[in-house]
PDB file of C-alpha atoms in Angstrom:
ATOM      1  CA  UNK A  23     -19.363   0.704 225.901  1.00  0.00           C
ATOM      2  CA  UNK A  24     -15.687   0.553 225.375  1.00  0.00           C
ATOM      3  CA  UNK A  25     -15.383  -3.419 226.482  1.00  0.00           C
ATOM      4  CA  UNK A  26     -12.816  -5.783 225.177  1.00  0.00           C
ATOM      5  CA  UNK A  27     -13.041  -8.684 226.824  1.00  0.00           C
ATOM      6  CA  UNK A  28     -10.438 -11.896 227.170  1.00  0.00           C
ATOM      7  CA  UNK A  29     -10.491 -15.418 227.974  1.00  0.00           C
ATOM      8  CA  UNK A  30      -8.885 -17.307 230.044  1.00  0.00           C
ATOM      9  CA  UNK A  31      -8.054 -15.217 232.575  1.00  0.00           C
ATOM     10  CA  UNK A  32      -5.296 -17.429 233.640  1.00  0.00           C
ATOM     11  CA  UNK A  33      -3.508 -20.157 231.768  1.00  0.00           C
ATOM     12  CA  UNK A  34      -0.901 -22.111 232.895  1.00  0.00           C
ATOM     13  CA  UNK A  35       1.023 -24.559 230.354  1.00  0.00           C
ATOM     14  CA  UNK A  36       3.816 -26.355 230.039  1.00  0.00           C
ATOM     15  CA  UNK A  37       6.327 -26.412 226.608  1.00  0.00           C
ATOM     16  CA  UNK A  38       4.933 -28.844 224.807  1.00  0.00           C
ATOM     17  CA  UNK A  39       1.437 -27.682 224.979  1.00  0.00           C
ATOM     18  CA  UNK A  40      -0.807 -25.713 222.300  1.00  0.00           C
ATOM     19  CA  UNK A  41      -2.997 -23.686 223.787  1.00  0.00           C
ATOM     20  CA  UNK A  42      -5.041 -20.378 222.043  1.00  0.00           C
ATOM     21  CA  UNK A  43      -6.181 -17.241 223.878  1.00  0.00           C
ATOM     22  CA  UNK A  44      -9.359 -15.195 222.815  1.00  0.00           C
ATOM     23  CA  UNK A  45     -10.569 -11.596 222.294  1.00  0.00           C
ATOM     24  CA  UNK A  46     -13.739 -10.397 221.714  1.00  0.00           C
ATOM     25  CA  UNK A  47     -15.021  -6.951 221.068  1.00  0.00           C
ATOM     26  CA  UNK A  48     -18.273  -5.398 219.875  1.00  0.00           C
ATOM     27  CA  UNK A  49     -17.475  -2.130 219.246  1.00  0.00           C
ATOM     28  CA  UNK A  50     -17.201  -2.230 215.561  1.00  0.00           C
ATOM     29  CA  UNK A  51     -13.422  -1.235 215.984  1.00  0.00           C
ATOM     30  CA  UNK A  52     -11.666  -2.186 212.526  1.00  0.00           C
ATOM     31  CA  UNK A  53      -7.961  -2.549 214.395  1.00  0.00           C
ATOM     32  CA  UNK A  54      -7.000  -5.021 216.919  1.00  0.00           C
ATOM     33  CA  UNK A  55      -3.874  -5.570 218.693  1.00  0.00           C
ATOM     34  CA  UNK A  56      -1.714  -8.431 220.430  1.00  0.00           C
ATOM     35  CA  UNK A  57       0.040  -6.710 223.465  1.00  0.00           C
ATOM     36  CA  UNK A  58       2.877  -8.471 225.889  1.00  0.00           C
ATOM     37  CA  UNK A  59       3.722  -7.355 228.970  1.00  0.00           C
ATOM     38  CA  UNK A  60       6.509  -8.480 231.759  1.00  0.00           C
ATOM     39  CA  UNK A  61       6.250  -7.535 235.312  1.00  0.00           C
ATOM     40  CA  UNK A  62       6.886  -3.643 235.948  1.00  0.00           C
ATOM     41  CA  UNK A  63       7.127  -2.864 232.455  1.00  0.00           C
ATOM     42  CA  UNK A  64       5.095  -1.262 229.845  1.00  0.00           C
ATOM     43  CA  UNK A  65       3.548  -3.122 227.206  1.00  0.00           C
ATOM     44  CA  UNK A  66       4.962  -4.296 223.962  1.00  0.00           C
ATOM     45  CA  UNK A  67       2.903  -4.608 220.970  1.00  0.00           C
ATOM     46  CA  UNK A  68       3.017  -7.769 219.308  1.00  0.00           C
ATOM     47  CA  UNK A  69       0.845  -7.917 216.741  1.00  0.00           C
ATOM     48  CA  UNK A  70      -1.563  -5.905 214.584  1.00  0.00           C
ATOM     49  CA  UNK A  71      -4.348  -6.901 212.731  1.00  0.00           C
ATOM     50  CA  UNK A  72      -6.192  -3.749 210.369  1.00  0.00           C
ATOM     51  CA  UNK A  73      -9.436  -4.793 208.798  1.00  0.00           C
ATOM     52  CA  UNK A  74      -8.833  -8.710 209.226  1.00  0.00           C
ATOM     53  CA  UNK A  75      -5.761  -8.227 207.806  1.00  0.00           C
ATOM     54  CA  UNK A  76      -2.644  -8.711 209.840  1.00  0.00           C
ATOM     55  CA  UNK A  77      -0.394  -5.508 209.077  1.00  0.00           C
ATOM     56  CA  UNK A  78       2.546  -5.648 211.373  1.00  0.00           C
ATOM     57  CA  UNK A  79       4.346  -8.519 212.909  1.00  0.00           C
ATOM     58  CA  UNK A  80       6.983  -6.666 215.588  1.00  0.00           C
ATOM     59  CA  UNK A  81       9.536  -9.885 214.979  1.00  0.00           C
ATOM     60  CA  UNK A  82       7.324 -12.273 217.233  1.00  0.00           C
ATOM     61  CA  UNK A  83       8.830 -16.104 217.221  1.00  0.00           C
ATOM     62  CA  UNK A  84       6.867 -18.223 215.126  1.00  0.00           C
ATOM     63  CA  UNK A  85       5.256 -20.364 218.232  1.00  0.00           C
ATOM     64  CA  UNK A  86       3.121 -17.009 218.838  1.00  0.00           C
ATOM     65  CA  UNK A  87       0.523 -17.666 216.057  1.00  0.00           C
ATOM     66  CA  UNK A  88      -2.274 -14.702 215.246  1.00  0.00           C
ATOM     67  CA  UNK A  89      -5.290 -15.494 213.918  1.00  0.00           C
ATOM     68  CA  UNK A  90      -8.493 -13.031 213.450  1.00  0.00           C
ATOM     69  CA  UNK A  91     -11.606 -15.059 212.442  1.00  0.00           C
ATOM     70  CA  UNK A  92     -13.880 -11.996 211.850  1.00  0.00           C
ATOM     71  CA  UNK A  93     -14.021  -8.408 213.157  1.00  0.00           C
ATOM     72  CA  UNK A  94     -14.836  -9.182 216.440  1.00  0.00           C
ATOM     73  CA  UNK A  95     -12.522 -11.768 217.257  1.00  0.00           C
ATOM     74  CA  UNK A  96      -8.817 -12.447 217.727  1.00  0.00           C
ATOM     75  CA  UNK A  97      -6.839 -15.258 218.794  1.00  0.00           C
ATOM     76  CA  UNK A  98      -3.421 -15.660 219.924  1.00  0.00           C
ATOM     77  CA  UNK A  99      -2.312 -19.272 219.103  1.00  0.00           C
ATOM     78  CA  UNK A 100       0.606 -21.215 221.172  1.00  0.00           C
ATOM     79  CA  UNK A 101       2.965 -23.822 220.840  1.00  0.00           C
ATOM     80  CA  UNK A 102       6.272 -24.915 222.277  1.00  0.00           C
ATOM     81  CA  UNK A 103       6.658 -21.537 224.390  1.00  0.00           C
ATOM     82  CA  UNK A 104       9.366 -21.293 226.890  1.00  0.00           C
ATOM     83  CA  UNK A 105       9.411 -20.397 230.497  1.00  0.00           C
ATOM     84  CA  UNK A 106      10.611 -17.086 229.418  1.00  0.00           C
ATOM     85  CA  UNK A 107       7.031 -16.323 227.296  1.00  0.00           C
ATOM     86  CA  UNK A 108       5.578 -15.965 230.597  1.00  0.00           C
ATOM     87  CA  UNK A 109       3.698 -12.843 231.204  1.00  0.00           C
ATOM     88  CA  UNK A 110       0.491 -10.614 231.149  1.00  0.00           C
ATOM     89  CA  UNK A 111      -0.978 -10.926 227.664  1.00  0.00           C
ATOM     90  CA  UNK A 112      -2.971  -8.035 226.651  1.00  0.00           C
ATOM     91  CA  UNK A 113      -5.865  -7.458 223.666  1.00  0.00           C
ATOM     92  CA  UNK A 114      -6.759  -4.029 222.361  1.00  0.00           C
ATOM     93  CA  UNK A 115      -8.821  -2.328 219.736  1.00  0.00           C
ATOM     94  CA  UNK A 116      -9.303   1.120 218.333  1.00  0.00           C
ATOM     95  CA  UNK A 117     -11.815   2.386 215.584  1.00  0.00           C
ATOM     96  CA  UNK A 118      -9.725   2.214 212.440  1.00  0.00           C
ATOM     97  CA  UNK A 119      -5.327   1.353 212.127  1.00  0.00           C
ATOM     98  CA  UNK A 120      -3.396   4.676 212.441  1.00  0.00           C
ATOM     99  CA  UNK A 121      -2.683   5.255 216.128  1.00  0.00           C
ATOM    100  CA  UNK A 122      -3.635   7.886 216.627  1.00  0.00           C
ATOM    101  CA  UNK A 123      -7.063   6.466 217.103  1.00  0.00           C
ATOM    102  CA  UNK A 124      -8.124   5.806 221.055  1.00  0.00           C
ATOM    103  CA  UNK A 125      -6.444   1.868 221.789  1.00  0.00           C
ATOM    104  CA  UNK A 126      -9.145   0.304 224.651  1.00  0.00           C
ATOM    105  CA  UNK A 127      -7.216  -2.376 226.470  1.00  0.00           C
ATOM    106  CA  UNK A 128      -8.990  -5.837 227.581  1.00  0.00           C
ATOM    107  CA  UNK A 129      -8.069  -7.155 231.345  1.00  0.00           C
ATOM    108  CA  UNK A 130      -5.423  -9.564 229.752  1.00  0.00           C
ATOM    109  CA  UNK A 131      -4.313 -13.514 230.081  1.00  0.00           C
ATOM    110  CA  UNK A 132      -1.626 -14.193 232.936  1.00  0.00           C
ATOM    111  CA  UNK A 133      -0.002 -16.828 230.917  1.00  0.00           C
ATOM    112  CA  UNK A 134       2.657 -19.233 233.335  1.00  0.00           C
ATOM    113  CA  UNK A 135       4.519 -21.547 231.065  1.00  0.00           C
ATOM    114  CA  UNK A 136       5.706 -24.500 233.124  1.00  0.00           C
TER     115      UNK A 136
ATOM    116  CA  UNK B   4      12.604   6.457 216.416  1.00  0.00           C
ATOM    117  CA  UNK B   5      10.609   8.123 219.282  1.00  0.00           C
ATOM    118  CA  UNK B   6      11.765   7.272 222.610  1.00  0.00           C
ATOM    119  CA  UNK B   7       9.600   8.389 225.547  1.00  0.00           C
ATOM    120  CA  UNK B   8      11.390   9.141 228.989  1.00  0.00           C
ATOM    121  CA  UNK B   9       8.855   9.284 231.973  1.00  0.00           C
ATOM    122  CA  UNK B  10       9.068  10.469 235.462  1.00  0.00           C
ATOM    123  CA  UNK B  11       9.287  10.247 238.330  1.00  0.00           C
ATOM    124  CA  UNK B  12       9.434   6.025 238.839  1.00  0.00           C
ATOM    125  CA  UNK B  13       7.372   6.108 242.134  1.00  0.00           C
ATOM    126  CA  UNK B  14       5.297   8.750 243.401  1.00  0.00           C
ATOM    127  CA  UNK B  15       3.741   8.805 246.594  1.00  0.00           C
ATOM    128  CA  UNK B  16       1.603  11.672 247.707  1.00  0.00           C
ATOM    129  CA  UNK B  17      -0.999  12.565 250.432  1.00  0.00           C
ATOM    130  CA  UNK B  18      -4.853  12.168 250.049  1.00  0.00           C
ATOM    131  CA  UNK B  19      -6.033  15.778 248.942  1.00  0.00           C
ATOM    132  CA  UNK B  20      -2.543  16.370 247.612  1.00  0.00           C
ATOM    133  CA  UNK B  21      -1.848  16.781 244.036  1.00  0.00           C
ATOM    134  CA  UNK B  22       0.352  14.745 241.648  1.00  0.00           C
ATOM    135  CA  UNK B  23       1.941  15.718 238.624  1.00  0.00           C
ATOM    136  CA  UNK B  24       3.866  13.185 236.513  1.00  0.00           C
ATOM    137  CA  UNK B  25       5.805  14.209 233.575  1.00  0.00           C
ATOM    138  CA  UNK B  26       7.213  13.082 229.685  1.00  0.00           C
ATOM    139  CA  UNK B  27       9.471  13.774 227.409  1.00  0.00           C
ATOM    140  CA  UNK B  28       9.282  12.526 223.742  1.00  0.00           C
ATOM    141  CA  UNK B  29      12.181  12.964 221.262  1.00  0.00           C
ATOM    142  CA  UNK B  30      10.070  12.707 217.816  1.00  0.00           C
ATOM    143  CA  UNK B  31       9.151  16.188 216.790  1.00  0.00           C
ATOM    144  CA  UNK B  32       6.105  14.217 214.664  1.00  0.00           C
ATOM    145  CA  UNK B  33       4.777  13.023 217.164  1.00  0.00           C
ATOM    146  CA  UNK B  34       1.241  13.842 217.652  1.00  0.00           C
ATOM    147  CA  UNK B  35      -0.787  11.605 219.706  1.00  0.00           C
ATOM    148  CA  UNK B  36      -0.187  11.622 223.629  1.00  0.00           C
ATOM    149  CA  UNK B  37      -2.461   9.173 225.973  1.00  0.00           C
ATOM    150  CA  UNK B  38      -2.118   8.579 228.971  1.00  0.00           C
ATOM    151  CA  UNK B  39      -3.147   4.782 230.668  1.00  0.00           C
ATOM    152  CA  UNK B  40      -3.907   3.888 234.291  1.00  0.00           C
ATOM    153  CA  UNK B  41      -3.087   0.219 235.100  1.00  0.00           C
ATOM    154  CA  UNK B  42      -4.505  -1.483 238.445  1.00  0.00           C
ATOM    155  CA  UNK B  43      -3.048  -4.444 239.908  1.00  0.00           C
ATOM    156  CA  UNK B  44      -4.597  -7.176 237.939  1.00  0.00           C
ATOM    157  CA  UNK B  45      -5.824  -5.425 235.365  1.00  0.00           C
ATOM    158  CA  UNK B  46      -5.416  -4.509 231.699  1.00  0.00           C
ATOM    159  CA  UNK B  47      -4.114  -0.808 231.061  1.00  0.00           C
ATOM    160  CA  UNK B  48      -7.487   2.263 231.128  1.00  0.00           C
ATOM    161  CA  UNK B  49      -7.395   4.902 228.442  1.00  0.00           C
ATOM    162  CA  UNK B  50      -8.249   7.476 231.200  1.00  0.00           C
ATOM    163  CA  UNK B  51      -7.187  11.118 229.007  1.00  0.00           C
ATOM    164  CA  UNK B  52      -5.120  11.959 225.883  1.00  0.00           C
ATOM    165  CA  UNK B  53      -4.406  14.821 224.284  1.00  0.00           C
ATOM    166  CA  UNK B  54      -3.432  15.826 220.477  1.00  0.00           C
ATOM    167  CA  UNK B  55      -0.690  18.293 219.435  1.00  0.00           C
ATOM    168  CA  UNK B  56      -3.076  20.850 217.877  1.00  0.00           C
ATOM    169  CA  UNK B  57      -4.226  21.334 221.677  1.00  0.00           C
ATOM    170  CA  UNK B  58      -2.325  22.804 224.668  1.00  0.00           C
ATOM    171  CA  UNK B  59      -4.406  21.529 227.656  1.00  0.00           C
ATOM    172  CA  UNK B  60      -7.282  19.004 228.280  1.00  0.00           C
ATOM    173  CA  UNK B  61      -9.200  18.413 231.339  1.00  0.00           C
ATOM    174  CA  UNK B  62     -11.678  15.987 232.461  1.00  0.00           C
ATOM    175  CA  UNK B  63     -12.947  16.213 235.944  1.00  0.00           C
ATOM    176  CA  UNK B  64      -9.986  15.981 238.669  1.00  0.00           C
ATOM    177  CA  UNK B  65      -7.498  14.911 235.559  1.00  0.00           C
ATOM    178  CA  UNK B  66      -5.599  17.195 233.206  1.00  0.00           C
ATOM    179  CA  UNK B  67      -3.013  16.735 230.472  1.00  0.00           C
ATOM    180  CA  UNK B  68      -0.863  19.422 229.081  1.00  0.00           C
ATOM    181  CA  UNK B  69       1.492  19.446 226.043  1.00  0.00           C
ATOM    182  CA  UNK B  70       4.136  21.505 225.309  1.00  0.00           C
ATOM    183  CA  UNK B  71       5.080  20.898 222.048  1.00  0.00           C
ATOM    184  CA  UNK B  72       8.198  23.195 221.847  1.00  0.00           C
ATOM    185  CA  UNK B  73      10.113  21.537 224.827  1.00  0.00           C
ATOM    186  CA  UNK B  74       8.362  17.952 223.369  1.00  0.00           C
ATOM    187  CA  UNK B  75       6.967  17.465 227.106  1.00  0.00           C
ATOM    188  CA  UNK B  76       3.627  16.499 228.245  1.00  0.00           C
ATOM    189  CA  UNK B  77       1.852  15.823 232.291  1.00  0.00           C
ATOM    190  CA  UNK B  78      -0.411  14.152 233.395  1.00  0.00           C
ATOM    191  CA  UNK B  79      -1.867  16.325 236.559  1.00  0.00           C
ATOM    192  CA  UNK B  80      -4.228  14.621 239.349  1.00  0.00           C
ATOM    193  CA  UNK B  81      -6.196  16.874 241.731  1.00  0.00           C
ATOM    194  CA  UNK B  82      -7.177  16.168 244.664  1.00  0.00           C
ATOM    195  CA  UNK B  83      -5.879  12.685 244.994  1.00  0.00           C
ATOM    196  CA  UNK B  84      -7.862   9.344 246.497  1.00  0.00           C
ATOM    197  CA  UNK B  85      -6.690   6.264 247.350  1.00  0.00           C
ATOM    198  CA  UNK B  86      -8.460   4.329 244.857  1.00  0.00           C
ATOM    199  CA  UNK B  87      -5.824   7.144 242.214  1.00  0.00           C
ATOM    200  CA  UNK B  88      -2.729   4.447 243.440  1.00  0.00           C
ATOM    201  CA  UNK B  89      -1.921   2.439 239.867  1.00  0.00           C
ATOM    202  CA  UNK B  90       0.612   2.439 237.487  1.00  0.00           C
ATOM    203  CA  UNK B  91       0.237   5.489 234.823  1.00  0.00           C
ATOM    204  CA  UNK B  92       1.924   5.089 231.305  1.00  0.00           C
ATOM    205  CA  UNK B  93       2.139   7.920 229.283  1.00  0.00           C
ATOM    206  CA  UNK B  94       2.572   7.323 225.258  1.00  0.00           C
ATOM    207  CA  UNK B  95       3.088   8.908 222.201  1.00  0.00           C
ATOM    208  CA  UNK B  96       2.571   8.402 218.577  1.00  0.00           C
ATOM    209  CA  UNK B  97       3.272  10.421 215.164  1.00  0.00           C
ATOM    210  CA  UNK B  98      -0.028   8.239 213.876  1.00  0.00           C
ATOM    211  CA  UNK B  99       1.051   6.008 211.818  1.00  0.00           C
ATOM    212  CA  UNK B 100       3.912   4.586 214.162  1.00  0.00           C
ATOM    213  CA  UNK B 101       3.193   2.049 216.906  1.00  0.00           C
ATOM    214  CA  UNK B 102       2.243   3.629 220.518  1.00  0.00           C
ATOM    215  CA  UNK B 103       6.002   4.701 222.196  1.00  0.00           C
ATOM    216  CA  UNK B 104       5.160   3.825 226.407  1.00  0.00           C
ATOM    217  CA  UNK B 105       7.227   5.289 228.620  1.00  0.00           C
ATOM    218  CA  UNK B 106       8.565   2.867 231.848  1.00  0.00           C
ATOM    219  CA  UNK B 107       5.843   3.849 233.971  1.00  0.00           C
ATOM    220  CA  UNK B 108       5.376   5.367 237.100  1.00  0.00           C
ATOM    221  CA  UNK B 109       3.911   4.035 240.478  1.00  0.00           C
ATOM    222  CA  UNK B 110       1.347   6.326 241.886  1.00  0.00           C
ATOM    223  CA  UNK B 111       0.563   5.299 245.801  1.00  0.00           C
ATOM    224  CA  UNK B 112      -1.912   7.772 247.102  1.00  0.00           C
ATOM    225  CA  UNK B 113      -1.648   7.499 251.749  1.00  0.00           C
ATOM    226  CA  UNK B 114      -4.365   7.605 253.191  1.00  0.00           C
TER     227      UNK B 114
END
């Protein structure tokens, strides 16, 4: 089973708002990844977190907040976003950090802010 | 860094037809080359990848091939169905560097 799975599907929120979106997988992968993605474009990683740990931070603004609570799990916290933050959010995880390891995407959050 | 250039943009080929679609990568390290299919709606699918000690890779109607001289790899569809129509993204990675996408291209497979 190579499922990651994401909740909500769809979130809409205006700029004053704090909302958090949630990954889950059970595939005993060690590395998990915060993916953005804009209409027509390719993704753009975000974050990474290796073992719990977060190991790279590609220069996301400070009201993008990662957390990983365990293993299995990985939130994306958010506060004061802009209209411009809108966009397909994505979660993936791969066995270990290095990657060259396969990355399994989830179906993503369609995040509107308002 | 690695840069990944991908064509063609849009693609749009017959049922039965083939399609090809085609990268270029400019980090000689580079070593790691999936390729991702991405429905409308839905999060990008690991569907083949291929590693530099390998030339060619197949699974079922889908094949990869690297050439690691000209630092070009394809993604190659047989026998094409409607339900092949996504976006593909090709990538590449030396390892321990981030995935590199390329823009994408627009498969639409008529019916």
């Amino acid at each position: 089973d190579t499922e990651v799975t994401q909740t909500p599907k769809h979130l809409v929120m205006g700029m004053t708002n704090k909302k958090s979106l949630k990954c889950e997988q059970h595939m005993g992968h060690r590395a998990m990844y915060w993916y953005k993605q804009k209409a027509k474009k390719p993704p753009e990683l975000m974050f990474v977190y290796s073992y719990e740990k977060l190991s790279i931070n590609e220069s996301v603004p400070s009201r993008f907040s990662p957390e990983c609570p365990n293993s299995s799990l990985l939130n994306l916290h958010l506060h004061a976003l802009q209209p411009e933050d809108s966009a397909l959010y994505l979660c993936a995880s791969s066995q270990d950090s290095g990657y060259a390891y396969e990355q399994y995407f989830g179906p993503g959050t369609r995040l509107t802010v308002t | 860094g690695e840069n990944v250039e991908q064509h063609p943009s849009t693609l749009s080929v017959q049922e039965g037809d083939s399609a090809v679609i085609k990268c270029t990568y400019s980090d000689s390290a580079s070593n790691y080359f999936p390729w991702y299919k991405q429905e409308l709606g839905k999060g990008p699918q690991l569907i083949i990848d291929i590693r530099s000690n390998v030339g060619e890779k197949k699974d079922q109607r889908i094949a990869v091939t690297l050439n690691k001289t000209a630092k070009h790899f394809s993604l190659h569809i047989t026998e094409t169905q409607p339900e092949d129509s996504a976006v593909y993204f090709c990538a590449a990675s030396e390892g321990n560097t981030p995935l590199v996408f390329g823009k994408g291209t627009r498969l639409s497979v008529i019916a």
